[in-house]
Amino acid sequence: MDALTPLFAQAGAAIISFHPEASEHVDRSLQLIRSFGIKAGLVLNPATPLPKTEAVRRLIDASGRDIWLEVDDGVKADNARRIAAILINAQQGCAARQESQAPRNTRCPPKESQPSRSS
């Protein structure tokens, strides 16, 4: 993960988000991203239990740092509102938005402008 950060910075990235599992030291990776003047973000897997997601949100808030938090898909009708409350500043599993009628404060690009999952 850290080896790619300078490449994304050189390419003009405004935000770099990553799965914590992709880094040996999440705090150092976040710091590296910010050292390039880029907004840093964490992406949790959809299988992450909601109480753990809430705990991560609390840690981010307590840190006072501006860290983007996302859930990588897995947003459904039965959990969309709760996830939206946790991830106020993040994109929410856009693929599920239409089927779940996610709350208005979720921000997803139109389907045709969503990035490919192959990267």
Coordinates of N, CA and C in Angstrom, one line a residue:
M1 N 0.8 -1.2 0.0 CA 0.0 0.0 0.0 C 0.9 1.2 0.0
D2 N 1.8 1.3 0.9 CA 2.7 2.5 1.0 C 3.5 2.8 -0.2
A3 N 3.9 1.7 -0.9 CA 4.7 1.9 -2.1 C 3.9 2.6 -3.2
L4 N 2.6 2.4 -3.2 CA 1.7 3.0 -4.2 C 1.4 4.5 -4.0
T5 N 1.5 4.9 -2.7 CA 1.0 6.3 -2.3 C 1.7 7.3 -3.2
P6 N 3.1 7.3 -3.3 CA 3.7 8.4 -4.1 C 3.2 8.4 -5.6
L7 N 2.9 7.2 -6.1 CA 2.4 7.1 -7.5 C 1.1 7.8 -7.6
F8 N 0.2 7.5 -6.7 CA -1.1 8.1 -6.7 C -1.0 9.6 -6.5
A9 N -0.1 10.0 -5.6 CA 0.1 11.5 -5.4 C 0.6 12.2 -6.7
Q10 N 1.5 11.5 -7.4 CA 2.1 12.1 -8.6 C 1.0 12.1 -9.7
A11 N 0.0 11.2 -9.6 CA -1.1 11.2 -10.6 C -2.1 12.2 -10.3
G12 N -2.0 12.9 -9.1 CA -3.0 13.9 -8.8 C -4.1 13.5 -7.9
A13 N -4.0 12.4 -7.2 CA -5.1 11.9 -6.3 C -5.5 13.0 -5.3
A14 N -6.8 13.2 -5.1 CA -7.2 14.1 -4.0 C -7.5 13.3 -2.7
I15 N -7.8 12.1 -2.8 CA -8.0 11.2 -1.7 C -7.5 9.8 -2.0
I16 N -6.9 9.2 -1.0 CA -6.4 7.8 -1.1 C -7.1 7.1 0.1
S17 N -7.9 6.1 -0.3 CA -8.5 5.2 0.7 C -8.0 3.8 0.6
F18 N -7.8 3.1 1.7 CA -7.3 1.7 1.6 C -7.9 0.9 2.8
H19 N -7.9 -0.4 2.5 CA -8.4 -1.4 3.5 C -7.2 -1.5 4.6
P20 N -7.6 -1.4 5.9 CA -6.5 -1.5 6.9 C -5.7 -2.8 6.8
E21 N -6.3 -3.9 6.2 CA -5.6 -5.1 6.0 C -4.4 -5.0 5.0
A22 N -4.5 -3.9 4.2 CA -3.5 -3.7 3.2 C -2.2 -3.0 3.7
S23 N -2.2 -2.7 5.0 CA -1.1 -2.0 5.6 C -0.6 -2.7 6.8
E24 N 0.7 -2.7 7.0 CA 1.3 -3.2 8.2 C 1.1 -2.3 9.4
H25 N 1.1 -1.0 9.1 CA 1.0 0.0 10.1 C 0.0 1.1 9.6
V26 N -1.3 0.9 9.9 CA -2.3 1.8 9.4 C -2.0 3.3 9.7
D27 N -1.6 3.6 11.0 CA -1.3 4.9 11.3 C -0.2 5.5 10.5
R28 N 0.8 4.8 10.2 CA 1.9 5.3 9.3 C 1.5 5.5 7.9
S29 N 0.6 4.6 7.4 CA 0.1 4.8 6.0 C -0.8 6.0 5.9
L30 N -1.6 6.3 7.0 CA -2.4 7.5 7.0 C -1.5 8.7 7.0
Q31 N -0.5 8.7 7.8 CA 0.5 9.8 7.9 C 1.2 10.0 6.6
L32 N 1.6 8.9 5.9 CA 2.3 9.0 4.6 C 1.3 9.7 3.6
I33 N 0.1 9.3 3.5 CA -0.8 9.9 2.6 C -1.0 11.4 2.9
R34 N -1.2 11.7 4.1 CA -1.3 13.2 4.5 C 0.0 14.0 4.2
S35 N 1.1 13.3 4.2 CA 2.4 14.0 4.0 C 2.4 14.6 2.5
F36 N 1.6 14.0 1.7 CA 1.6 14.5 0.3 C 0.5 15.5 0.1
G37 N -0.2 15.9 1.2 CA -1.3 16.9 1.1 C -2.6 16.3 0.6
I38 N -2.7 14.9 0.7 CA -3.8 14.2 0.2 C -4.7 13.8 1.4
K39 N -6.0 13.8 1.2 CA -6.9 13.3 2.2 C -6.8 11.8 2.3
A40 N -6.8 11.3 3.5 CA -6.6 9.9 3.7 C -8.0 9.3 4.1
G41 N -8.1 8.0 3.7 CA -9.4 7.3 4.1 C -9.2 5.8 4.4
L42 N -10.1 5.3 5.2 CA -10.1 3.9 5.5 C -11.3 3.2 4.8
V43 N -11.2 2.0 4.3 CA -12.3 1.3 3.7 C -12.5 0.0 4.5
L44 N -13.6 -0.2 5.1 CA -13.9 -1.4 5.8 C -14.7 -2.4 4.9
N45 N -14.4 -3.7 5.1 CA -15.1 -4.7 4.4 C -16.6 -4.8 4.8
P46 N -17.4 -5.2 3.9 CA -18.9 -5.3 4.3 C -19.1 -6.3 5.4
A47 N -18.3 -7.2 5.6 CA -18.5 -8.2 6.7 C -18.1 -7.7 8.0
T48 N -17.5 -6.5 8.1 CA -17.1 -5.9 9.4 C -18.4 -5.6 10.2
P49 N -18.5 -6.2 11.4 CA -19.7 -6.0 12.2 C -20.0 -4.5 12.4
L50 N -21.2 -4.1 12.4 CA -21.6 -2.7 12.6 C -21.0 -2.1 13.9
P51 N -21.0 -2.9 15.0 CA -20.4 -2.3 16.3 C -18.9 -2.0 16.1
K52 N -18.2 -2.8 15.3 CA -16.8 -2.5 15.1 C -16.7 -1.2 14.2
T53 N -17.5 -1.1 13.2 CA -17.5 0.1 12.3 C -17.8 1.3 13.2
E54 N -18.7 1.2 14.1 CA -19.0 2.3 15.0 C -17.8 2.7 15.9
A55 N -17.1 1.6 16.3 CA -15.9 1.9 17.1 C -14.8 2.6 16.4
V56 N -14.6 2.2 15.1 CA -13.6 2.8 14.2 C -14.0 4.3 14.0
R57 N -15.3 4.6 13.8 CA -15.8 6.0 13.7 C -15.4 6.8 14.9
R58 N -15.7 6.2 16.1 CA -15.4 6.9 17.4 C -13.9 7.2 17.5
L59 N -13.0 6.2 17.1 CA -11.6 6.4 17.2 C -11.2 7.5 16.2
I60 N -11.7 7.6 15.0 CA -11.4 8.6 14.1 C -11.8 10.0 14.6
D61 N -13.1 10.0 15.2 CA -13.5 11.3 15.7 C -12.7 11.8 16.9
A62 N -12.3 10.8 17.8 CA -11.5 11.2 18.9 C -10.1 11.6 18.5
S63 N -9.6 11.2 17.4 CA -8.2 11.5 16.9 C -8.2 13.0 16.5
G64 N -9.3 13.5 16.1 CA -9.4 14.9 15.6 C -8.9 15.1 14.2
R65 N -8.5 14.0 13.6 CA -8.0 14.0 12.2 C -9.2 13.8 11.2
D66 N -9.0 14.4 10.0 CA -10.0 14.3 9.0 C -9.7 13.1 8.1
I67 N -10.3 12.0 8.6 CA -10.1 10.7 7.9 C -11.4 10.2 7.3
W68 N -11.4 10.0 6.1 CA -12.6 9.5 5.3 C -12.8 8.0 5.7
L69 N -14.0 7.6 6.0 CA -14.4 6.2 6.3 C -15.4 5.7 5.4
E70 N -15.1 4.6 4.8 CA -16.1 4.0 3.8 C -16.3 2.5 4.1
V71 N -17.5 2.0 3.7 CA -17.8 0.6 3.7 C -17.8 0.2 2.3
D72 N -17.0 -0.9 2.0 CA -16.9 -1.3 0.6 C -18.0 -2.3 0.3
D73 N -19.1 -1.7 -0.2 CA -20.3 -2.4 -0.6 C -21.0 -3.1 0.7
G74 N -22.0 -3.9 0.5 CA -22.7 -4.5 1.6 C -23.8 -3.7 2.2
V75 N -24.1 -2.5 1.7 CA -25.1 -1.7 2.2 C -26.5 -2.2 1.6
K76 N -27.4 -2.6 2.5 CA -28.7 -3.1 2.1 C -29.8 -2.3 2.8
A77 N -31.0 -2.6 2.5 CA -32.2 -1.9 3.0 C -32.2 -2.0 4.6
D78 N -31.8 -3.1 5.1 CA -31.9 -3.3 6.6 C -30.8 -2.6 7.4
N79 N -29.7 -2.1 6.7 CA -28.6 -1.5 7.5 C -28.2 -0.2 6.9
A80 N -28.8 0.3 5.9 CA -28.4 1.5 5.2 C -28.5 2.8 6.1
R81 N -29.6 2.9 6.8 CA -29.7 4.1 7.7 C -28.6 4.1 8.8
R82 N -28.4 2.9 9.4 CA -27.4 2.9 10.5 C -26.0 3.1 10.0
I83 N -25.7 2.6 8.8 CA -24.4 2.8 8.2 C -24.2 4.3 7.9
A84 N -25.3 4.8 7.3 CA -25.2 6.3 6.9 C -24.9 7.1 8.1
A85 N -25.5 6.8 9.3 CA -25.3 7.5 10.5 C -23.8 7.4 11.0
I86 N -23.2 6.3 10.7 CA -21.8 6.1 11.1 C -20.9 6.8 10.1
L87 N -21.2 6.7 8.9 CA -20.3 7.1 7.8 C -20.8 8.4 7.2
I88 N -21.1 9.4 8.0 CA -21.6 10.6 7.5 C -20.8 11.2 6.3
N89 N -19.5 11.0 6.3 CA -18.7 11.7 5.2 C -18.2 10.7 4.2
A90 N -18.9 9.5 4.0 CA -18.3 8.5 3.1 C -19.3 8.1 2.1
Q91 N -18.8 7.5 1.0 CA -19.6 6.9 0.0 C -20.1 5.6 0.6
Q92 N -21.2 5.2 0.3 CA -21.8 4.0 0.9 C -22.1 3.0 -0.2
G93 N -21.5 1.8 -0.2 CA -21.8 0.7 -1.1 C -22.8 1.1 -2.3
C94 N -22.2 1.8 -3.2 CA -23.1 2.4 -4.3 C -23.9 1.4 -5.1
A95 N -23.3 0.2 -5.2 CA -24.0 -0.8 -6.0 C -25.3 -1.1 -5.4
A96 N -25.5 -1.0 -4.1 CA -26.7 -1.4 -3.4 C -27.7 -0.2 -3.2
R97 N -27.2 1.0 -3.5 CA -28.0 2.2 -3.2 C -29.4 2.1 -3.8
Q98 N -29.5 1.8 -5.1 CA -30.8 1.8 -5.8 C -31.8 0.8 -5.1
E99 N -31.3 -0.4 -4.8 CA -32.2 -1.4 -4.3 C -32.5 -1.1 -2.8
S100 N -31.7 -0.3 -2.1 CA -31.9 -0.1 -0.7 C -32.7 1.2 -0.4
Q101 N -32.8 2.1 -1.3 CA -33.4 3.4 -1.1 C -32.6 4.0 0.1
A102 N -31.3 4.1 -0.1 CA -30.4 4.6 1.0 C -30.8 6.1 1.3
P103 N -30.5 6.5 2.5 CA -30.9 7.9 2.9 C -30.2 8.9 2.0
R104 N -30.8 10.1 1.9 CA -30.2 11.2 1.1 C -28.8 11.6 1.4
N105 N -28.4 11.4 2.6 CA -27.0 11.9 3.0 C -25.9 10.9 2.5
T106 N -26.3 9.8 1.8 CA -25.3 9.0 1.2 C -24.9 9.6 -0.1
R107 N -23.7 9.5 -0.5 CA -23.2 10.1 -1.7 C -22.6 9.1 -2.7
C108 N -23.3 8.9 -3.8 CA -22.8 7.9 -4.7 C -22.9 8.5 -6.1
P109 N -21.8 8.3 -6.9 CA -21.9 8.8 -8.3 C -22.9 8.0 -9.1
P110 N -23.3 8.5 -10.2 CA -24.2 7.8 -11.0 C -23.6 6.5 -11.5
K111 N -24.3 5.4 -11.6 CA -23.8 4.1 -12.0 C -22.8 4.1 -13.1
E112 N -23.0 4.9 -14.1 CA -22.1 5.0 -15.3 C -20.8 5.6 -15.0
S113 N -20.7 6.4 -13.8 CA -19.4 7.0 -13.5 C -18.6 6.3 -12.4
Q114 N -19.2 5.2 -11.9 CA -18.5 4.4 -10.8 C -17.3 3.8 -11.4
P115 N -16.2 3.8 -10.6 CA -14.9 3.2 -11.1 C -15.1 1.7 -11.2
S116 N -14.3 1.1 -12.0 CA -14.3 -0.4 -12.2 C -13.7 -1.0 -11.0
R117 N -14.2 -2.2 -10.6 CA -13.7 -2.9 -9.4 C -12.4 -3.7 -9.8
S118 N -12.0 -3.7 -11.0 CA -10.8 -4.5 -11.4 C -9.5 -4.0 -10.9
S119 N -9.5 -2.7 -10.4 CA -8.2 -2.1 -10.0 C -7.9 -2.4 -8.5

